mmCIF file of C-alpha atoms in Angstrom:
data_model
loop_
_atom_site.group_PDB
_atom_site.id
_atom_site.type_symbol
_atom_site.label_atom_id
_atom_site.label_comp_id
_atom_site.label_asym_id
_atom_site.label_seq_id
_atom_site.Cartn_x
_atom_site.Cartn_y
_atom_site.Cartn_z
ATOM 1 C CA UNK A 1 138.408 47.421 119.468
ATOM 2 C CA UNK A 2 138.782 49.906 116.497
ATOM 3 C CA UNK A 3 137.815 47.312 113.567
ATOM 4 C CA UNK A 4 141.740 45.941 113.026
ATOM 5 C CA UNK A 5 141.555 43.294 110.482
ATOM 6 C CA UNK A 6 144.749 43.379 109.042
ATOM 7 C CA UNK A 7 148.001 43.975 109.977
ATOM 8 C CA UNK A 8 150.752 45.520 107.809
ATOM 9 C CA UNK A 9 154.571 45.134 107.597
ATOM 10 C CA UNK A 10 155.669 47.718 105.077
ATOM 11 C CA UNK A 11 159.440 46.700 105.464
ATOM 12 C CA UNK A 12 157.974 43.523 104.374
ATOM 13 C CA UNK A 13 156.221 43.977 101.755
ATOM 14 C CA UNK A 14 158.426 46.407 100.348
ATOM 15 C CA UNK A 15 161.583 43.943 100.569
ATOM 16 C CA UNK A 16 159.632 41.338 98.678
ATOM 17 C CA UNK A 17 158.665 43.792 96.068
ATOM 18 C CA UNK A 18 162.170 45.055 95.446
ATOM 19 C CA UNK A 19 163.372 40.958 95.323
ATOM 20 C CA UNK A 20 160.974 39.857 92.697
ATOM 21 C CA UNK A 21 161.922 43.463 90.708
ATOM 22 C CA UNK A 22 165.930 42.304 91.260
ATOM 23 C CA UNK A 23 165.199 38.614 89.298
ATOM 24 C CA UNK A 24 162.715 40.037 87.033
ATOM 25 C CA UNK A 25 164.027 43.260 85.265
ATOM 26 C CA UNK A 26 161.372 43.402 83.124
ATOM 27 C CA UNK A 27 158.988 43.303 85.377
ATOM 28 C CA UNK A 28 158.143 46.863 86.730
ATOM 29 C CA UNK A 29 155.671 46.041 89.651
ATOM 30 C CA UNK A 30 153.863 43.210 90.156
ATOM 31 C CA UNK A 31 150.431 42.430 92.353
ATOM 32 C CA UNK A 32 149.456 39.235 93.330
ATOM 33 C CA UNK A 33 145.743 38.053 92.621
ATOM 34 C CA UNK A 34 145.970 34.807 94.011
ATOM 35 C CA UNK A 35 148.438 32.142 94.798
ATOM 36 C CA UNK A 36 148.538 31.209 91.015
ATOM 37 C CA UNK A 37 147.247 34.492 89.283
ATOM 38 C CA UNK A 38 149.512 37.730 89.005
ATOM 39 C CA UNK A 39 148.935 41.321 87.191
ATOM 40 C CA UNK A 40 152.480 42.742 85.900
ATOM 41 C CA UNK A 41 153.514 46.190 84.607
ATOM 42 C CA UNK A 42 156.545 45.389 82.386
ATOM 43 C CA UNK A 43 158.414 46.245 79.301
ATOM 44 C CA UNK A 44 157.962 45.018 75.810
ATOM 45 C CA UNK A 45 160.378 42.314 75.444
ATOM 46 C CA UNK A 46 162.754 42.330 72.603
ATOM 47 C CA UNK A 47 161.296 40.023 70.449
ATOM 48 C CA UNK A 48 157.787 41.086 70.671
ATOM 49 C CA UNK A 49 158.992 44.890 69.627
ATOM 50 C CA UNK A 50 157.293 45.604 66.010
ATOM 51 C CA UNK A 51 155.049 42.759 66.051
ATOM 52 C CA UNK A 52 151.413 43.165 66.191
ATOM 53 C CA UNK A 53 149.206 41.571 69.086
ATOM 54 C CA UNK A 54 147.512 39.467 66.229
ATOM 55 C CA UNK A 55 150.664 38.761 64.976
ATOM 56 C CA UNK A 56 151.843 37.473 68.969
ATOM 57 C CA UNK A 57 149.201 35.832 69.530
ATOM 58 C CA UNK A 58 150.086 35.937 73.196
ATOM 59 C CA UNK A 59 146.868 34.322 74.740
ATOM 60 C CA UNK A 60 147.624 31.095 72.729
ATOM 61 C CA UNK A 61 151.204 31.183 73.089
ATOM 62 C CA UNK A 62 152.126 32.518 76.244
ATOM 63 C CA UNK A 63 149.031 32.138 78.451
ATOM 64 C CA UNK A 64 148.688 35.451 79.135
ATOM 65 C CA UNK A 65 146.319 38.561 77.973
ATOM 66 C CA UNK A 66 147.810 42.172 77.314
ATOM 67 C CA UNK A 67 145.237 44.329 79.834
ATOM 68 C CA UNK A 68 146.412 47.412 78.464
ATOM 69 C CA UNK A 69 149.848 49.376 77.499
ATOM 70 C CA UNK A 70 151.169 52.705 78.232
ATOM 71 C CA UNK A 71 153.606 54.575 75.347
ATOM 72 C CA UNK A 72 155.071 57.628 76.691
ATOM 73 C CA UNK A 73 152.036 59.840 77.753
ATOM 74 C CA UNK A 74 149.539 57.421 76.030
ATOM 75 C CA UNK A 75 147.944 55.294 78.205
ATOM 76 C CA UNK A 76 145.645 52.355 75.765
ATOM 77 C CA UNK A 77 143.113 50.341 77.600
ATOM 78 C CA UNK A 78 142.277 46.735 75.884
ATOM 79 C CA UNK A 79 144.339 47.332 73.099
ATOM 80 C CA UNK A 80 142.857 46.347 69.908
ATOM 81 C CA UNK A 81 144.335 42.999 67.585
ATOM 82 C CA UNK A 82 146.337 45.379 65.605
ATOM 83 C CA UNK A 83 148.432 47.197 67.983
ATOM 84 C CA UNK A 84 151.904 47.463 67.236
ATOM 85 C CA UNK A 85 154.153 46.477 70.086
ATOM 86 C CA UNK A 86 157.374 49.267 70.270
ATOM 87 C CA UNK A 87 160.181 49.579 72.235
ATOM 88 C CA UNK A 88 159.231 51.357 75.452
ATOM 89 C CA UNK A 89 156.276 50.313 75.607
ATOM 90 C CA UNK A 90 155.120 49.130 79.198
ATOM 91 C CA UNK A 91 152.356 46.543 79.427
ATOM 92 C CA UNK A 92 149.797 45.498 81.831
ATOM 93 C CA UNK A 93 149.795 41.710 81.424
ATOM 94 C CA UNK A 94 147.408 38.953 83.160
ATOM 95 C CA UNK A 95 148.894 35.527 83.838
ATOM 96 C CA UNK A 96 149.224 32.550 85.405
ATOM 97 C CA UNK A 97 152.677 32.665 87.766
ATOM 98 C CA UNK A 98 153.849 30.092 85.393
ATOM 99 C CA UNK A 99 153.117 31.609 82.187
ATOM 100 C CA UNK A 100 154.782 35.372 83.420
ATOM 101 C CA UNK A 101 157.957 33.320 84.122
ATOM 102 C CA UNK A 102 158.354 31.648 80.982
ATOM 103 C CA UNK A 103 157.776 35.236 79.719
ATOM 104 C CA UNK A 104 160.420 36.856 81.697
ATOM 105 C CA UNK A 105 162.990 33.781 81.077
#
Protein backbone atom coordinates (compact mmCIF):
# COMPACT_ATOMS: atom_id res chain seq x y z
CA UNK A 1 0.00 0.00 0.00
CA UNK A 2 2.81 2.66 0.40
CA UNK A 3 4.95 1.60 -2.85
CA UNK A 4 7.25 -1.26 -0.81
CA UNK A 5 9.41 -2.82 -3.34
CA UNK A 6 12.17 -3.88 -1.45
CA UNK A 7 12.85 -5.10 1.69
CA UNK A 8 16.05 -4.53 3.71
CA UNK A 9 18.01 -6.58 6.31
CA UNK A 10 20.76 -4.27 7.49
CA UNK A 11 22.16 -6.98 9.96
CA UNK A 12 22.44 -8.75 6.76
CA UNK A 13 23.95 -6.92 4.63
CA UNK A 14 26.22 -5.53 7.01
CA UNK A 15 27.49 -9.15 8.20
CA UNK A 16 28.25 -10.02 4.62
CA UNK A 17 30.12 -6.85 4.13
CA UNK A 18 32.30 -7.24 7.19
CA UNK A 19 32.96 -11.26 5.91
CA UNK A 20 34.17 -10.46 2.48
CA UNK A 21 36.38 -7.35 4.29
CA UNK A 22 37.74 -10.32 6.93
CA UNK A 23 39.14 -12.66 3.68
CA UNK A 24 39.99 -9.76 1.64
CA UNK A 25 42.18 -7.19 3.61
CA UNK A 26 42.84 -5.33 0.83
CA UNK A 27 39.74 -4.85 -0.13
CA UNK A 28 38.16 -1.74 1.63
CA UNK A 29 34.42 -2.00 0.49
CA UNK A 30 33.13 -3.71 -2.15
CA UNK A 31 29.59 -3.31 -4.28
CA UNK A 32 28.26 -5.82 -6.29
CA UNK A 33 27.17 -4.94 -10.00
CA UNK A 34 26.03 -8.15 -10.96
CA UNK A 35 26.47 -11.76 -10.17
CA UNK A 36 29.87 -11.69 -12.09
CA UNK A 37 30.81 -7.88 -12.04
CA UNK A 38 32.12 -6.09 -8.75
CA UNK A 39 33.46 -2.33 -8.04
CA UNK A 40 36.25 -2.44 -5.13
CA UNK A 41 37.89 0.33 -3.07
CA UNK A 42 41.26 -1.22 -2.07
CA UNK A 43 44.86 -0.61 -1.44
CA UNK A 44 47.74 -0.61 -3.81
CA UNK A 45 49.18 -3.95 -3.54
CA UNK A 46 52.80 -4.35 -2.86
CA UNK A 47 54.03 -5.13 -6.02
CA UNK A 48 52.20 -2.66 -8.03
CA UNK A 49 53.70 0.28 -5.55
CA UNK A 50 56.11 2.55 -7.90
CA UNK A 51 55.03 1.15 -11.06
CA UNK A 52 53.22 3.14 -13.54
CA UNK A 53 49.63 2.11 -14.89
CA UNK A 54 51.37 1.78 -18.40
CA UNK A 55 53.94 0.02 -16.88
CA UNK A 56 50.95 -2.58 -15.08
CA UNK A 57 49.22 -2.90 -17.71
CA UNK A 58 46.38 -4.10 -15.53
CA UNK A 59 43.52 -4.36 -18.19
CA UNK A 60 45.64 -6.98 -20.10
CA UNK A 61 46.99 -8.65 -17.20
CA UNK A 62 44.62 -8.69 -14.56
CA UNK A 63 41.23 -8.11 -16.22
CA UNK A 64 40.47 -5.29 -14.48
CA UNK A 65 40.41 -1.26 -15.11
CA UNK A 66 41.69 1.29 -12.36
CA UNK A 67 38.27 3.72 -12.18
CA UNK A 68 40.04 6.13 -10.23
CA UNK A 69 42.49 6.45 -7.00
CA UNK A 70 42.46 8.51 -3.97
CA UNK A 71 46.15 9.67 -2.31
CA UNK A 72 45.65 11.28 0.93
CA UNK A 73 43.30 14.31 0.21
CA UNK A 74 43.67 13.81 -3.62
CA UNK A 75 41.00 12.21 -5.07
CA UNK A 76 42.08 11.35 -9.31
CA UNK A 77 39.28 10.37 -11.54
CA UNK A 78 40.40 8.09 -14.74
CA UNK A 79 43.83 8.31 -13.97
CA UNK A 80 45.97 8.92 -16.87
CA UNK A 81 48.70 5.94 -18.42
CA UNK A 82 51.39 7.52 -16.46
CA UNK A 83 50.26 7.53 -12.98
CA UNK A 84 52.53 6.33 -10.52
CA UNK A 85 51.05 3.77 -8.20
CA UNK A 86 52.39 4.61 -4.24
CA UNK A 87 51.95 3.11 -1.17
CA UNK A 88 48.66 4.30 0.31
CA UNK A 89 47.15 4.73 -2.40
CA UNK A 90 43.43 3.40 -2.47
CA UNK A 91 41.94 2.41 -5.81
CA UNK A 92 38.62 2.13 -7.34
CA UNK A 93 38.97 -1.01 -9.47
CA UNK A 94 36.32 -2.67 -12.02
CA UNK A 95 36.40 -6.45 -12.42
CA UNK A 96 35.16 -9.52 -13.10
CA UNK A 97 34.67 -11.58 -9.49
CA UNK A 98 37.31 -13.75 -10.89
CA UNK A 99 39.81 -11.35 -11.92
CA UNK A 100 39.50 -9.20 -8.21
CA UNK A 101 40.35 -12.59 -6.60
CA UNK A 102 43.31 -13.45 -8.42
CA UNK A 103 44.17 -9.82 -7.49
CA UNK A 104 43.65 -10.13 -3.86
CA UNK A 105 45.38 -13.79 -3.77
Amino acid sequence: KVGVDRVVFPEREMGQRVAKSMVKPNFLDMIELSGEYQMVEMTTPESWQGHTLVEMNVRRNYGVSIIALRRGERFIASPGAEERLLAGDVLLVLGSSQALDAIER
